[in-house]
Amino acid sequence: GEHGDNPDMRDIWDLLQSYNVEIALTGHDHIYERFAPQNSNRLRSTTGLRQFIIGTGGAELYKFMTTSPNSESRVSANGVLQLRLHSDSYDWQFLDTFGFTRDRNGSSDPNTCTQ
């Protein structure tokens, strides 16, 4: 989106990873984008955080500027992210305002994601 990466968050990302946090939710950019689990250097990592950008609550949507490393899904539509948290996994789906599922998975395994 227009705001892009924020290098000032690298230390916080490392801190979250040190506590085994699995999901980071952000929303400053008015887009929906989901990333594979990654570390603070933006490298794929099985112990990294999966980031969701969910700035899709109703304001004018931004255009996608570039494709960032590890981006797995990008949607330009207003909507909401629904998360279902389990004791050892999580499921997600992004629903647009018309009720259509635009992104989802069946487990926290990125290889099972359908788009």
PDB file of C-alpha atoms in Angstrom:
ATOM      1  CA  GLY A   1       0.000   0.000   0.000  1.00  0.00           C
ATOM      2  CA  GLU A   2       0.911   3.648   0.073  1.00  0.00           C
ATOM      3  CA  HIS A   3       2.542   3.538   3.512  1.00  0.00           C
ATOM      4  CA  GLY A   4       4.644   0.414   2.901  1.00  0.00           C
ATOM      5  CA  ASP A   5       7.138  -1.109   5.291  1.00  0.00           C
ATOM      6  CA  ASN A   6       8.074   0.459   8.608  1.00  0.00           C
ATOM      7  CA  PRO A   7      11.678  -0.441   9.554  1.00  0.00           C
ATOM      8  CA  ASP A   8      11.094   1.034  13.040  1.00  0.00           C
ATOM      9  CA  MET A   9       8.994  -2.066  13.825  1.00  0.00           C
ATOM     10  CA  ARG A  10      11.872  -4.542  13.369  1.00  0.00           C
ATOM     11  CA  ASP A  11      12.730  -4.677  17.113  1.00  0.00           C
ATOM     12  CA  ILE A  12       9.084  -5.216  18.018  1.00  0.00           C
ATOM     13  CA  TRP A  13       8.819  -7.982  15.402  1.00  0.00           C
ATOM     14  CA  ASP A  14      11.873  -9.686  16.950  1.00  0.00           C
ATOM     15  CA  LEU A  15      10.333  -9.345  20.418  1.00  0.00           C
ATOM     16  CA  LEU A  16       7.040 -10.861  19.277  1.00  0.00           C
ATOM     17  CA  GLN A  17       8.896 -13.714  17.613  1.00  0.00           C
ATOM     18  CA  SER A  18      10.901 -14.368  20.803  1.00  0.00           C
ATOM     19  CA  TYR A  19       7.559 -14.944  22.592  1.00  0.00           C
ATOM     20  CA  ASN A  20       6.386 -17.352  19.852  1.00  0.00           C
ATOM     21  CA  VAL A  21       3.663 -15.014  18.611  1.00  0.00           C
ATOM     22  CA  GLU A  22       2.205 -16.436  15.394  1.00  0.00           C
ATOM     23  CA  ILE A  23       0.019 -13.649  13.969  1.00  0.00           C
ATOM     24  CA  ALA A  24       0.517  -9.907  13.457  1.00  0.00           C
ATOM     25  CA  LEU A  25      -2.527  -7.805  12.516  1.00  0.00           C
ATOM     26  CA  THR A  26      -1.945  -4.378  10.978  1.00  0.00           C
ATOM     27  CA  GLY A  27      -4.150  -1.962   9.109  1.00  0.00           C
ATOM     28  CA  HIS A  28      -2.618   1.417   8.317  1.00  0.00           C
ATOM     29  CA  ASP A  29      -2.717   0.715   4.573  1.00  0.00           C
ATOM     30  CA  HIS A  30      -6.273   0.459   3.208  1.00  0.00           C
ATOM     31  CA  ILE A  31      -5.815  -2.985   1.627  1.00  0.00           C
ATOM     32  CA  TYR A  32      -6.016  -6.676   2.503  1.00  0.00           C
ATOM     33  CA  GLU A  33      -2.764  -8.586   2.208  1.00  0.00           C
ATOM     34  CA  ARG A  34      -1.570 -11.816   3.808  1.00  0.00           C
ATOM     35  CA  PHE A  35       2.057 -12.881   4.167  1.00  0.00           C
ATOM     36  CA  ALA A  36       3.688 -16.239   4.767  1.00  0.00           C
ATOM     37  CA  PRO A  37       5.334 -16.564   8.189  1.00  0.00           C
ATOM     38  CA  GLN A  38       8.481 -14.431   8.121  1.00  0.00           C
ATOM     39  CA  ASN A  39      11.131 -13.009  10.409  1.00  0.00           C
ATOM     40  CA  SER A  40      12.030  -9.341  10.917  1.00  0.00           C
ATOM     41  CA  ASN A  41      14.364  -9.485   7.901  1.00  0.00           C
ATOM     42  CA  ARG A  42      11.366 -10.449   5.738  1.00  0.00           C
ATOM     43  CA  LEU A  43      12.707 -13.969   5.180  1.00  0.00           C
ATOM     44  CA  ARG A  44      10.338 -16.941   5.254  1.00  0.00           C
ATOM     45  CA  SER A  45      10.611 -18.706   8.575  1.00  0.00           C
ATOM     46  CA  THR A  46       8.660 -21.556  10.155  1.00  0.00           C
ATOM     47  CA  THR A  47       9.033 -19.707  13.475  1.00  0.00           C
ATOM     48  CA  GLY A  48       8.140 -16.306  12.013  1.00  0.00           C
ATOM     49  CA  LEU A  49       4.927 -14.319  12.226  1.00  0.00           C
ATOM     50  CA  ARG A  50       2.171 -14.429   9.625  1.00  0.00           C
ATOM     51  CA  GLN A  51       1.110 -10.847   8.945  1.00  0.00           C
ATOM     52  CA  PHE A  52      -2.337  -9.756   7.851  1.00  0.00           C
ATOM     53  CA  ILE A  53      -2.874  -6.179   6.675  1.00  0.00           C
ATOM     54  CA  ILE A  54      -6.588  -5.495   7.115  1.00  0.00           C
ATOM     55  CA  GLY A  55      -7.215  -1.845   6.383  1.00  0.00           C
ATOM     56  CA  THR A  56     -10.491  -2.605   4.658  1.00  0.00           C
ATOM     57  CA  GLY A  57     -13.078  -1.253   7.084  1.00  0.00           C
ATOM     58  CA  GLY A  58     -14.749   1.226   4.749  1.00  0.00           C
ATOM     59  CA  ALA A  59     -12.346   4.031   3.855  1.00  0.00           C
ATOM     60  CA  GLU A  60     -11.236   4.467   0.262  1.00  0.00           C
ATOM     61  CA  LEU A  61      -8.988   1.566  -0.720  1.00  0.00           C
ATOM     62  CA  TYR A  62      -5.341   2.104  -1.691  1.00  0.00           C
ATOM     63  CA  LYS A  63      -3.690   0.739  -4.799  1.00  0.00           C
ATOM     64  CA  PHE A  64      -1.088  -1.973  -4.472  1.00  0.00           C
ATOM     65  CA  MET A  65       2.262  -0.325  -5.152  1.00  0.00           C
ATOM     66  CA  THR A  66       4.617  -3.331  -5.310  1.00  0.00           C
ATOM     67  CA  THR A  67       4.561  -6.986  -4.358  1.00  0.00           C
ATOM     68  CA  SER A  68       6.485  -7.507  -1.135  1.00  0.00           C
ATOM     69  CA  PRO A  69       8.415 -10.705  -0.412  1.00  0.00           C
ATOM     70  CA  ASN A  70       6.279 -13.537   0.993  1.00  0.00           C
ATOM     71  CA  SER A  71       2.977 -11.962  -0.054  1.00  0.00           C
ATOM     72  CA  GLU A  72       0.488 -14.812  -0.460  1.00  0.00           C
ATOM     73  CA  SER A  73      -2.810 -13.021  -1.054  1.00  0.00           C
ATOM     74  CA  ARG A  74      -3.862  -9.482  -1.993  1.00  0.00           C
ATOM     75  CA  VAL A  75      -7.441  -8.265  -2.218  1.00  0.00           C
ATOM     76  CA  SER A  76      -8.688  -4.819  -3.130  1.00  0.00           C
ATOM     77  CA  ALA A  77     -12.140  -4.894  -1.504  1.00  0.00           C
ATOM     78  CA  ASN A  78     -13.717  -3.668   1.696  1.00  0.00           C
ATOM     79  CA  GLY A  79     -14.359  -6.448   4.175  1.00  0.00           C
ATOM     80  CA  VAL A  80     -13.358  -8.168   7.398  1.00  0.00           C
ATOM     81  CA  LEU A  81     -10.921 -10.852   8.504  1.00  0.00           C
ATOM     82  CA  GLN A  82     -12.457 -13.663  10.526  1.00  0.00           C
ATOM     83  CA  LEU A  83     -10.000 -15.592  12.694  1.00  0.00           C
ATOM     84  CA  ARG A  84     -10.789 -18.820  14.513  1.00  0.00           C
ATOM     85  CA  LEU A  85      -8.192 -19.589  17.157  1.00  0.00           C
ATOM     86  CA  HIS A  86      -7.593 -23.158  18.343  1.00  0.00           C
ATOM     87  CA  SER A  87      -5.244 -24.446  21.031  1.00  0.00           C
ATOM     88  CA  ASP A  88      -2.499 -25.254  18.493  1.00  0.00           C
ATOM     89  CA  SER A  89      -3.582 -23.703  15.184  1.00  0.00           C
ATOM     90  CA  TYR A  90      -5.759 -21.053  13.599  1.00  0.00           C
ATOM     91  CA  ASP A  91      -8.052 -20.630  10.596  1.00  0.00           C
ATOM     92  CA  TRP A  92      -8.859 -17.470   8.684  1.00  0.00           C
ATOM     93  CA  GLN A  93     -11.093 -16.125   5.984  1.00  0.00           C
ATOM     94  CA  PHE A  94     -11.409 -12.676   4.499  1.00  0.00           C
ATOM     95  CA  LEU A  95     -15.021 -11.804   3.675  1.00  0.00           C
ATOM     96  CA  ASP A  96     -15.876  -8.863   1.438  1.00  0.00           C
ATOM     97  CA  THR A  97     -18.888  -6.646   2.159  1.00  0.00           C
ATOM     98  CA  PHE A  98     -21.044  -8.774  -0.158  1.00  0.00           C
ATOM     99  CA  GLY A  99     -20.318 -11.858   1.976  1.00  0.00           C
ATOM    100  CA  PHE A 100     -17.993 -13.537  -0.526  1.00  0.00           C
ATOM    101  CA  THR A 101     -14.906 -15.318   0.811  1.00  0.00           C
ATOM    102  CA  ARG A 102     -11.919 -13.760  -0.934  1.00  0.00           C
ATOM    103  CA  ASP A 103      -9.136 -15.567   0.989  1.00  0.00           C
ATOM    104  CA  ARG A 104      -9.188 -18.502   3.385  1.00  0.00           C
ATOM    105  CA  ASN A 105      -7.376 -21.528   4.718  1.00  0.00           C
ATOM    106  CA  GLY A 106      -8.231 -24.786   6.385  1.00  0.00           C
ATOM    107  CA  SER A 107      -5.441 -24.708   8.969  1.00  0.00           C
ATOM    108  CA  SER A 108      -2.407 -22.649   9.922  1.00  0.00           C
ATOM    109  CA  ASP A 109      -0.344 -24.619   7.383  1.00  0.00           C
ATOM    110  CA  PRO A 110       0.326 -22.175   4.509  1.00  0.00           C
ATOM    111  CA  ASN A 111       0.442 -25.099   2.068  1.00  0.00           C
ATOM    112  CA  THR A 112      -3.294 -25.749   2.574  1.00  0.00           C
ATOM    113  CA  CYS A 113      -4.390 -22.229   1.678  1.00  0.00           C
ATOM    114  CA  THR A 114      -6.891 -21.864  -1.158  1.00  0.00           C
ATOM    115  CA  GLN A 115      -7.438 -18.568  -2.910  1.00  0.00           C
TER     116      GLN A 115
END
